[in-house]
mmCIF file with all atom_site columns, C-alpha atoms in Angstrom:
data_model
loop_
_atom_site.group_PDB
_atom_site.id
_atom_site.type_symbol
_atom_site.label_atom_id
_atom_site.label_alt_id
_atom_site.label_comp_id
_atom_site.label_asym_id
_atom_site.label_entity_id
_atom_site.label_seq_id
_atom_site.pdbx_PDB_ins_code
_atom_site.Cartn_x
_atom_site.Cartn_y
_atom_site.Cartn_z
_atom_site.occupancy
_atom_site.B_iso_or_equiv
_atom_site.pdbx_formal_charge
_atom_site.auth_seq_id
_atom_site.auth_comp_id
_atom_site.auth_asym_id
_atom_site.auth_atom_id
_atom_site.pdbx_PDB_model_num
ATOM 1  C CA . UNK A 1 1  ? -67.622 14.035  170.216 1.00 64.00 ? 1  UNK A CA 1
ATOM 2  C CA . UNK A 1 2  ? -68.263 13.555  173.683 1.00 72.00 ? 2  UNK A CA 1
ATOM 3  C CA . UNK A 1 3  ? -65.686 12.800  176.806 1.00 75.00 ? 3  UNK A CA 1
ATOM 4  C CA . UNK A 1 4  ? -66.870 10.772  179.182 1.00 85.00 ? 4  UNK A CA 1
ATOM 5  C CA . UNK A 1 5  ? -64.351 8.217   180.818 1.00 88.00 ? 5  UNK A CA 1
ATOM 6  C CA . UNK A 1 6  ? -66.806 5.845   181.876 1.00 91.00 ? 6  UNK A CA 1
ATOM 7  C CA . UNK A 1 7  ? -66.048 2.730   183.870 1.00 94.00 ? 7  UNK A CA 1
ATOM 8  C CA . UNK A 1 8  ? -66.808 -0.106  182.307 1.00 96.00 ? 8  UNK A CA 1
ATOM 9  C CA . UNK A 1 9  ? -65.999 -4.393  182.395 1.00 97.00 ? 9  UNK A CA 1
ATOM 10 C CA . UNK A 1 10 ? -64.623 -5.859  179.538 1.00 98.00 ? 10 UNK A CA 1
ATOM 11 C CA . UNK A 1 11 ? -63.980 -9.365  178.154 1.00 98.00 ? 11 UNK A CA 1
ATOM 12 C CA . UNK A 1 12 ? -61.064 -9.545  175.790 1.00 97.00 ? 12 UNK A CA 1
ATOM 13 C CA . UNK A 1 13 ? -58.393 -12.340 174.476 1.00 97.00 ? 13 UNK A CA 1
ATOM 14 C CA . UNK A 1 14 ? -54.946 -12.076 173.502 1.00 96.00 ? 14 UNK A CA 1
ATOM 15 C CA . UNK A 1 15 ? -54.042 -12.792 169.688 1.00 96.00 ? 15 UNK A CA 1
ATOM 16 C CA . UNK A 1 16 ? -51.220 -14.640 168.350 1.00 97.00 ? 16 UNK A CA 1
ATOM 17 C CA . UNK A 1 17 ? -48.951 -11.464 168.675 1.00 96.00 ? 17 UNK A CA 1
ATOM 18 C CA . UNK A 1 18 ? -49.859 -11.162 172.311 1.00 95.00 ? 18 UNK A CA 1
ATOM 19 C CA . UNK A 1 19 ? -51.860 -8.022  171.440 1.00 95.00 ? 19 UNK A CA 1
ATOM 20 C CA . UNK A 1 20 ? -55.223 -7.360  173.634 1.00 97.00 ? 20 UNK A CA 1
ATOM 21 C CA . UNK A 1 21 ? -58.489 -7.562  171.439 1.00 97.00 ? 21 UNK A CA 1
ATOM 22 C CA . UNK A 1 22 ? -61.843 -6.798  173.142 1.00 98.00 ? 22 UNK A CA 1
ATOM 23 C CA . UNK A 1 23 ? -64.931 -8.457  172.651 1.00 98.00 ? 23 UNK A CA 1
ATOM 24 C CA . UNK A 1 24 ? -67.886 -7.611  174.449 1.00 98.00 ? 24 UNK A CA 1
ATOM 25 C CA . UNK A 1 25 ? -68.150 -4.836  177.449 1.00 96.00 ? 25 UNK A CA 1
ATOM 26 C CA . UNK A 1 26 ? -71.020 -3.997  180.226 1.00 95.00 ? 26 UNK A CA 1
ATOM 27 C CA . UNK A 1 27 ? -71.411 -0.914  181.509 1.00 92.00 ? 27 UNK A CA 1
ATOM 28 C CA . UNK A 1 28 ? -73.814 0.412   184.197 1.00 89.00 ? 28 UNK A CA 1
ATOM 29 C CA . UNK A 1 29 ? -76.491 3.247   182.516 1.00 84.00 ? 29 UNK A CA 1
ATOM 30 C CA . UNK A 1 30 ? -78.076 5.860   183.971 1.00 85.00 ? 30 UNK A CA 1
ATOM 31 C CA . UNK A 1 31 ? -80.675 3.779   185.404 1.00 91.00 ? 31 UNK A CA 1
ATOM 32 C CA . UNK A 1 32 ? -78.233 1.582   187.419 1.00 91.00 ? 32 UNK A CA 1
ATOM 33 C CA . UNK A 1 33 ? -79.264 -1.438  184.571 1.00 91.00 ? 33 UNK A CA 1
ATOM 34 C CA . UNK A 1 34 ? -76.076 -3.343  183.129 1.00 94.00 ? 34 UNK A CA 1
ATOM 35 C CA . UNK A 1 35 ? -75.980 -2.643  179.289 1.00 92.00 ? 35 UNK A CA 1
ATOM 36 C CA . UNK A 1 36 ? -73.947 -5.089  177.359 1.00 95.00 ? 36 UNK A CA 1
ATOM 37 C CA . UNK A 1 37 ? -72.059 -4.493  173.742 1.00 96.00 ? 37 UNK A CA 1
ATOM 38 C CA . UNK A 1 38 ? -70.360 -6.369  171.470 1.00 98.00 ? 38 UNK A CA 1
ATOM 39 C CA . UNK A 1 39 ? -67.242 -5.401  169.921 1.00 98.00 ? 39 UNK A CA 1
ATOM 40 C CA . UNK A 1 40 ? -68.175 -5.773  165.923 1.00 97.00 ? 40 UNK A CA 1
ATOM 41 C CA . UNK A 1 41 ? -65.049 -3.517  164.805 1.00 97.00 ? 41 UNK A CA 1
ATOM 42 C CA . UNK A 1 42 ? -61.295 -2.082  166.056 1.00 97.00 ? 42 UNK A CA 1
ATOM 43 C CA . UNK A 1 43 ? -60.837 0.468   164.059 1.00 97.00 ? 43 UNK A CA 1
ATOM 44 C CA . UNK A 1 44 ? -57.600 1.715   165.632 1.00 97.00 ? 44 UNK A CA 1
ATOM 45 C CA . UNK A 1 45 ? -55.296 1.016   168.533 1.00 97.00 ? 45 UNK A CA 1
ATOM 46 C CA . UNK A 1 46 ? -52.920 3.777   170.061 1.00 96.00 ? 46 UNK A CA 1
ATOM 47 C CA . UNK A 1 47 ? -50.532 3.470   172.498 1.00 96.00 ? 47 UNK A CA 1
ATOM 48 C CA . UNK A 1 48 ? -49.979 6.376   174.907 1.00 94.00 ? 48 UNK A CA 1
ATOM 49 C CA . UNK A 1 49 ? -48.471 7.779   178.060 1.00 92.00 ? 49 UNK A CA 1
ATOM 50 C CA . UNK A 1 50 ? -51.340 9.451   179.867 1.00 74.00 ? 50 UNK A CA 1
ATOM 51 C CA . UNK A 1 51 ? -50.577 11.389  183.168 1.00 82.00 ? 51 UNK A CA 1
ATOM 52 C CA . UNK A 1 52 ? -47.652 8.938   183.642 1.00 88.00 ? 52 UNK A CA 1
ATOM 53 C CA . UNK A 1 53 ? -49.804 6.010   182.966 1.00 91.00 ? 53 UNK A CA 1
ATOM 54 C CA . UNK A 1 54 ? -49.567 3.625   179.575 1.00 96.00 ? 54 UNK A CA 1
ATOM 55 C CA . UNK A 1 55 ? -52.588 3.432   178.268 1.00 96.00 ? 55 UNK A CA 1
ATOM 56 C CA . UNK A 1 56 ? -53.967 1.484   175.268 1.00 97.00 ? 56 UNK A CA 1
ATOM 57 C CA . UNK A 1 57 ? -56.680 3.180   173.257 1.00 97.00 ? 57 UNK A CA 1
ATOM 58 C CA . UNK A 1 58 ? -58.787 1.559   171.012 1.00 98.00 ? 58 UNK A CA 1
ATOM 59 C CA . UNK A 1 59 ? -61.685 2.500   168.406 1.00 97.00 ? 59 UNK A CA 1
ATOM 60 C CA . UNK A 1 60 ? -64.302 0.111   168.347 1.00 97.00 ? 60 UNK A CA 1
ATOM 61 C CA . UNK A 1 61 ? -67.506 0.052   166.711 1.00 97.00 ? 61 UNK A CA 1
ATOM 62 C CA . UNK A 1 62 ? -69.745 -1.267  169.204 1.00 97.00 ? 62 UNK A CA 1
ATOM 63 C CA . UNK A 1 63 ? -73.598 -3.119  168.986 1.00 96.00 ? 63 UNK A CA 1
ATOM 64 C CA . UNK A 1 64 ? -75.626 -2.079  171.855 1.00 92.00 ? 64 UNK A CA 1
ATOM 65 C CA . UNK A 1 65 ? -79.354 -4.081  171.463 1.00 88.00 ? 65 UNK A CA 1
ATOM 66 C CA . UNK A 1 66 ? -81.120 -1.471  169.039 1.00 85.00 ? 66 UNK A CA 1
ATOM 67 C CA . UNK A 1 67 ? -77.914 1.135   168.206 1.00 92.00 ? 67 UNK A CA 1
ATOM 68 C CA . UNK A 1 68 ? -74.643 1.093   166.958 1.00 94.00 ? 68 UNK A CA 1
ATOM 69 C CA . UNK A 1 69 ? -71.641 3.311   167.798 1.00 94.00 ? 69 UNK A CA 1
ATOM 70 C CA . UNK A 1 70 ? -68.232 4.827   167.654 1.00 96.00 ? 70 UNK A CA 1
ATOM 71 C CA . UNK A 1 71 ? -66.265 4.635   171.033 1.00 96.00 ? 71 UNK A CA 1
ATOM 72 C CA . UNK A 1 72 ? -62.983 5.012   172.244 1.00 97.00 ? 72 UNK A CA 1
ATOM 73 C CA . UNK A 1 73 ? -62.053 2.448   174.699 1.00 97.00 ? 73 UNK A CA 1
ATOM 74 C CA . UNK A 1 74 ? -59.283 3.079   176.882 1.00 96.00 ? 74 UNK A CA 1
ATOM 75 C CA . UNK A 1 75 ? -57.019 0.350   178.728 1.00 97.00 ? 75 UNK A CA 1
ATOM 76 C CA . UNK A 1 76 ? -54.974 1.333   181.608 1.00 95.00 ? 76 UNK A CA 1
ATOM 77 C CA . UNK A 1 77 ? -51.782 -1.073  181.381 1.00 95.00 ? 77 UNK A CA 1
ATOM 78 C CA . UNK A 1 78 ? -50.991 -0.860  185.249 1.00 94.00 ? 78 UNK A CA 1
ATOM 79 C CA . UNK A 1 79 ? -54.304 -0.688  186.866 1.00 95.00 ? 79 UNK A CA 1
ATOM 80 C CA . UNK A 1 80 ? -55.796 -3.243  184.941 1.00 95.00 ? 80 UNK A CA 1
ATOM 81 C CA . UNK A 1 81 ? -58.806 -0.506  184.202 1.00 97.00 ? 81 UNK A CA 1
ATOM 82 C CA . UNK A 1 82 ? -60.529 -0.193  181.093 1.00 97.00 ? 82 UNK A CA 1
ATOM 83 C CA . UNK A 1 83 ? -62.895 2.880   180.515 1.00 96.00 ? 83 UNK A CA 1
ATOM 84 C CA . UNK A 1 84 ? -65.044 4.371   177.735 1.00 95.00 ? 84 UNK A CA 1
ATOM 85 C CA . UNK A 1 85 ? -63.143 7.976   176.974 1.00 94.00 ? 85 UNK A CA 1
ATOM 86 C CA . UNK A 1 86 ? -65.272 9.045   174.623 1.00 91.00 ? 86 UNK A CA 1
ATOM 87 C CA . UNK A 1 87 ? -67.954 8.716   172.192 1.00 90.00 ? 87 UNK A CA 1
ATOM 88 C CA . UNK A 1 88 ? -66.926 9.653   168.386 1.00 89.00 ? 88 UNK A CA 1
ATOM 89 C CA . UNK A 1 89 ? -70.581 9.154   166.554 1.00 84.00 ? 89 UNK A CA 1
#
């Protein structure tokens, strides 16, 4: 498992329960070139109180172009933030 709380943009809708859902997120790699993902699965959603903060956590099984993977998405409820906290598998 590996930490990482990466910045990343995110395009998500609201369900019929008013619950957030991502889709699809783009992130900046190592090489400064914008990778985009979709969401294929939400595995789980957490709520939590981080430093003070509520956050929303989500694990998502993502499709990057040739990979799949396991990553927690994180959600920051009064900054408006979202970041990739870690990577599961």
């Amino acid at each position: 498992m590996e930490w990482i709380n990466l910045p990343i943009e995110i395009i998500s809708k609201f369900n019929a329960l008013g619950e957030i859902v991502p889709l699809k997120l783009r992130l900046e790699d190592e090489n400064h070139h914008l990778q985009t993902a979709k969401v294929v699965n939400i595995i789980y959603t957490n709520e939590n109180q981080f430093a003070g903060t509520k956050t929303l956590d989500y694990g998502c099984k993502v499709q990057f172009e040739a990979s799949e993977k396991m990553l927690e998405l994180r959600y920051h409820i009064v900054s408006h933030k979202w970041t990739i906290r870690r990577v599961i598998c």
